[in-house]
């Protein structure tokens, strides 16, 4: 899949970072947190636009993949906090505490088109529970941003959740049925991400 992005190369001190963003951020998407889950509400285009960066994170171990998702208005979840999303390979060893400063230095960036693999490898569910498994996601929330850190394999195996919601969500909601996917793969401290299809967008209001 060909995917248009904006590439930014900000510096913090002597170090240069690469930050990749979708050239066109999702219009109808929200990521909010509560005590038990991280809830993502998406329409069909937004699900595809998030699935692209998720797959891109699997092939860009030296970059931070940033998906702006915060929006004004009511989230539909009382007390919920809206979050942006940053995906990164664990080998980058980027401290989330530095994100706010780095984000402020992004600038306009440069447009590019990248190729994102859409193959969906079969998940070895049994291996996920092995003590020696290292293909797990780690989460941090800082500066109104959810950081999801993991291996290339973890990102490859889970990008399909968003494509699944994009492909099958519209048909289910046409029959007034809920359609979602649950994104796990996390360590013991990580919350699952509940990805719910919604077409109930009215202006800037979020789904309820």
Tab-separated table of C-alpha atoms in Angstrom:
chain	number	residue	atom	x	y	z
A	1	UNK	CA	0.000	0.000	0.000
A	2	UNK	CA	1.313	3.448	-0.969
A	3	UNK	CA	0.966	5.876	1.919
A	4	UNK	CA	1.650	9.671	1.880
A	5	UNK	CA	3.538	10.944	4.920
A	6	UNK	CA	5.330	14.009	6.219
A	7	UNK	CA	8.871	13.423	7.473
A	8	UNK	CA	10.283	15.727	10.150
A	9	UNK	CA	13.873	15.811	11.395
A	10	UNK	CA	13.951	17.851	14.617
A	11	UNK	CA	16.972	18.043	16.895
A	12	UNK	CA	17.296	17.848	20.653
A	13	UNK	CA	20.807	18.934	21.546
A	14	UNK	CA	23.300	17.114	19.326
A	15	UNK	CA	20.869	14.360	18.328
A	16	UNK	CA	18.627	14.401	15.283
A	17	UNK	CA	15.357	12.457	15.356
A	18	UNK	CA	13.075	11.283	12.572
A	19	UNK	CA	9.338	11.774	13.127
A	20	UNK	CA	6.892	10.460	10.526
A	21	UNK	CA	3.283	11.640	10.395
A	22	UNK	CA	0.428	10.810	8.010
A	23	UNK	CA	0.304	13.587	5.418
A	24	UNK	CA	-3.440	13.749	6.063
A	25	UNK	CA	-4.255	12.985	9.715
A	26	UNK	CA	-7.487	11.060	10.397
A	27	UNK	CA	-10.502	13.382	10.503
A	28	UNK	CA	-12.926	11.119	12.340
A	29	UNK	CA	-10.947	9.342	15.026
A	30	UNK	CA	-10.563	9.583	18.761
A	31	UNK	CA	-8.261	7.865	21.233
A	32	UNK	CA	-9.347	8.192	24.851
A	33	UNK	CA	-8.346	6.474	28.054
A	34	UNK	CA	-10.269	5.261	31.060
A	35	UNK	CA	-9.237	3.097	33.995
A	36	UNK	CA	-9.445	-0.258	32.207
A	37	UNK	CA	-9.105	0.359	28.479
A	38	UNK	CA	-7.785	2.657	25.827
A	39	UNK	CA	-10.704	3.292	23.484
A	40	UNK	CA	-10.260	4.192	19.824
A	41	UNK	CA	-13.327	5.327	17.859
A	42	UNK	CA	-12.845	5.380	14.082
A	43	UNK	CA	-14.795	5.599	10.873
A	44	UNK	CA	-13.695	3.655	7.803
A	45	UNK	CA	-11.127	6.140	6.383
A	46	UNK	CA	-9.655	6.767	9.833
A	47	UNK	CA	-9.217	3.056	10.530
A	48	UNK	CA	-7.242	2.698	7.314
A	49	UNK	CA	-5.187	5.813	8.034
A	50	UNK	CA	-4.164	4.469	11.449
A	51	UNK	CA	-3.475	0.981	10.124
A	52	UNK	CA	-0.947	2.464	7.680
A	53	UNK	CA	1.267	4.072	10.355
A	54	UNK	CA	0.905	0.954	12.517
A	55	UNK	CA	2.405	-1.100	9.702
A	56	UNK	CA	4.973	1.614	9.025
A	57	UNK	CA	6.219	1.344	12.613
A	58	UNK	CA	7.198	-2.274	11.862
A	59	UNK	CA	9.605	-1.186	9.106
A	60	UNK	CA	10.877	2.101	10.590
A	61	UNK	CA	12.853	1.141	13.717
A	62	UNK	CA	14.761	4.448	13.753
A	63	UNK	CA	11.687	6.706	13.583
A	64	UNK	CA	8.871	7.860	15.827
A	65	UNK	CA	5.552	7.450	14.010
A	66	UNK	CA	3.173	10.161	15.235
A	67	UNK	CA	-0.586	10.106	14.579
A	68	UNK	CA	-2.362	13.284	15.798
A	69	UNK	CA	-5.759	12.258	17.169
A	70	UNK	CA	-6.770	14.805	19.795
A	71	UNK	CA	-9.892	16.787	18.902
A	72	UNK	CA	-11.994	19.515	20.496
A	73	UNK	CA	-15.401	18.767	21.964
A	74	UNK	CA	-17.062	16.058	24.006
A	75	UNK	CA	-15.426	12.633	23.802
A	76	UNK	CA	-18.542	10.753	24.833
A	77	UNK	CA	-16.673	9.189	27.761
A	78	UNK	CA	-17.134	11.052	31.022
A	79	UNK	CA	-13.785	12.039	32.463
A	80	UNK	CA	-11.902	10.509	29.527
A	81	UNK	CA	-8.693	12.101	28.311
A	82	UNK	CA	-8.023	12.500	24.593
A	83	UNK	CA	-4.665	11.297	23.381
A	84	UNK	CA	-2.390	11.484	20.379
A	85	UNK	CA	-0.519	8.337	19.364
A	86	UNK	CA	3.210	7.673	18.947
A	87	UNK	CA	4.481	4.284	17.753
A	88	UNK	CA	8.145	3.358	18.073
A	89	UNK	CA	10.498	0.402	17.991
A	90	UNK	CA	11.922	-0.521	21.385
A	91	UNK	CA	15.513	-0.226	20.115
A	92	UNK	CA	15.069	3.537	19.662
A	93	UNK	CA	15.048	3.963	23.458
A	94	UNK	CA	13.256	7.315	23.321
A	95	UNK	CA	12.138	8.762	26.649
A	96	UNK	CA	8.486	9.938	26.488
A	97	UNK	CA	9.401	12.781	28.856
A	98	UNK	CA	11.258	14.393	25.919
A	99	UNK	CA	8.309	14.244	23.544
A	100	UNK	CA	6.713	17.606	24.357
A	101	UNK	CA	9.937	19.465	23.542
A	102	UNK	CA	10.544	17.395	20.403
A	103	UNK	CA	6.956	17.897	19.221
A	104	UNK	CA	7.432	21.651	19.490
A	105	UNK	CA	10.367	21.480	17.066
A	106	UNK	CA	8.791	19.467	14.244
A	107	UNK	CA	8.339	22.288	11.745
A	108	UNK	CA	6.648	21.824	8.372
A	109	UNK	CA	8.503	18.660	7.379
A	110	UNK	CA	8.832	17.185	3.895
A	111	UNK	CA	6.210	15.218	1.964
A	112	UNK	CA	7.039	11.689	0.845
A	113	UNK	CA	5.198	8.577	-0.252
A	114	UNK	CA	6.171	5.312	1.412
A	115	UNK	CA	5.177	1.705	0.832
A	116	UNK	CA	3.490	-0.023	3.748
A	117	UNK	CA	3.206	-3.800	3.764
A	118	UNK	CA	-0.384	-4.944	4.325
A	119	UNK	CA	0.365	-8.666	4.696
A	120	UNK	CA	-1.225	-10.066	7.833
A	121	UNK	CA	1.030	-12.695	9.419
A	122	UNK	CA	-0.650	-15.381	11.462
A	123	UNK	CA	-0.407	-14.643	15.179
A	124	UNK	CA	1.097	-17.348	17.365
A	125	UNK	CA	-1.241	-16.876	20.314
A	126	UNK	CA	0.446	-19.565	22.383
A	127	UNK	CA	3.854	-17.895	22.026
A	128	UNK	CA	2.469	-14.629	23.394
A	129	UNK	CA	2.135	-16.252	26.803
A	130	UNK	CA	5.654	-17.688	26.963
A	131	UNK	CA	7.837	-16.119	29.632
A	132	UNK	CA	10.642	-15.597	27.102
A	133	UNK	CA	8.393	-13.756	24.617
A	134	UNK	CA	9.797	-10.306	23.812
A	135	UNK	CA	7.279	-9.314	21.138
A	136	UNK	CA	5.117	-7.340	23.549
A	137	UNK	CA	3.922	-3.755	23.605
A	138	UNK	CA	4.842	-1.366	26.395
A	139	UNK	CA	2.750	1.736	27.011
A	140	UNK	CA	3.388	5.150	28.485
A	141	UNK	CA	1.096	8.175	28.564
A	142	UNK	CA	2.893	11.510	28.600
A	143	UNK	CA	2.166	15.001	27.249
A	144	UNK	CA	-1.356	13.928	26.177
A	145	UNK	CA	0.133	11.174	24.035
A	146	UNK	CA	-0.019	7.391	24.187
A	147	UNK	CA	3.368	5.848	23.432
A	148	UNK	CA	3.231	2.278	22.158
A	149	UNK	CA	6.692	0.703	22.099
A	150	UNK	CA	7.256	-2.740	20.633
A	151	UNK	CA	9.051	-5.007	18.197
A	152	UNK	CA	8.640	-5.098	14.429
A	153	UNK	CA	6.820	-8.405	14.755
A	154	UNK	CA	4.343	-7.012	17.296
A	155	UNK	CA	3.453	-4.108	14.993
A	156	UNK	CA	3.155	-6.389	11.930
A	157	UNK	CA	0.861	-8.813	13.726
A	158	UNK	CA	-1.522	-6.142	15.015
A	159	UNK	CA	-1.815	-3.633	12.134
A	160	UNK	CA	-4.516	-5.864	10.651
A	161	UNK	CA	-6.921	-5.018	13.495
A	162	UNK	CA	-7.433	-1.550	12.019
A	163	UNK	CA	-7.803	-2.860	8.471
A	164	UNK	CA	-10.342	-5.409	9.743
A	165	UNK	CA	-12.458	-2.680	11.341
A	166	UNK	CA	-12.244	-0.607	8.144
A	167	UNK	CA	-13.286	-3.541	5.968
A	168	UNK	CA	-16.086	-5.005	8.068
A	169	UNK	CA	-17.318	-2.250	10.383
A	170	UNK	CA	-19.615	-0.420	7.929
A	171	UNK	CA	-21.663	-3.521	7.117
A	172	UNK	CA	-22.255	-4.328	10.762
A	173	UNK	CA	-23.317	-0.849	11.860
A	174	UNK	CA	-25.763	-0.748	8.926
A	175	UNK	CA	-27.610	-3.451	10.847
A	176	UNK	CA	-27.276	-1.511	14.131
A	177	UNK	CA	-24.677	-3.908	15.459
A	178	UNK	CA	-21.508	-3.051	17.328
A	179	UNK	CA	-18.261	-3.883	15.546
A	180	UNK	CA	-14.849	-3.675	17.185
A	181	UNK	CA	-11.453	-5.289	17.560
A	182	UNK	CA	-9.392	-5.773	20.688
A	183	UNK	CA	-5.690	-5.024	20.386
A	184	UNK	CA	-3.666	-6.800	23.061
A	185	UNK	CA	-0.043	-8.003	22.822
A	186	UNK	CA	0.853	-5.907	25.844
A	187	UNK	CA	2.907	-6.704	28.905
A	188	UNK	CA	1.182	-7.072	32.285
A	189	UNK	CA	1.024	-3.296	32.771
A	190	UNK	CA	-0.382	-2.493	29.309
A	191	UNK	CA	-4.076	-1.917	28.716
A	192	UNK	CA	-5.796	-3.398	25.694
A	193	UNK	CA	-6.846	-0.965	22.980
A	194	UNK	CA	-10.523	-1.315	22.100
A	195	UNK	CA	-10.988	-0.240	18.453
A	196	UNK	CA	-14.640	0.519	17.686
A	197	UNK	CA	-16.105	1.383	14.303
A	198	UNK	CA	-18.435	4.369	14.321
A	199	UNK	CA	-20.138	6.470	11.666
A	200	UNK	CA	-21.953	8.615	14.242
A	201	UNK	CA	-19.984	11.804	13.632
A	202	UNK	CA	-21.837	15.084	13.715
A	203	UNK	CA	-19.633	18.088	13.092
A	204	UNK	CA	-16.858	17.975	15.663
A	205	UNK	CA	-18.819	15.796	18.084
A	206	UNK	CA	-17.479	12.337	18.926
A	207	UNK	CA	-19.386	9.046	18.915
A	208	UNK	CA	-21.442	8.066	21.946
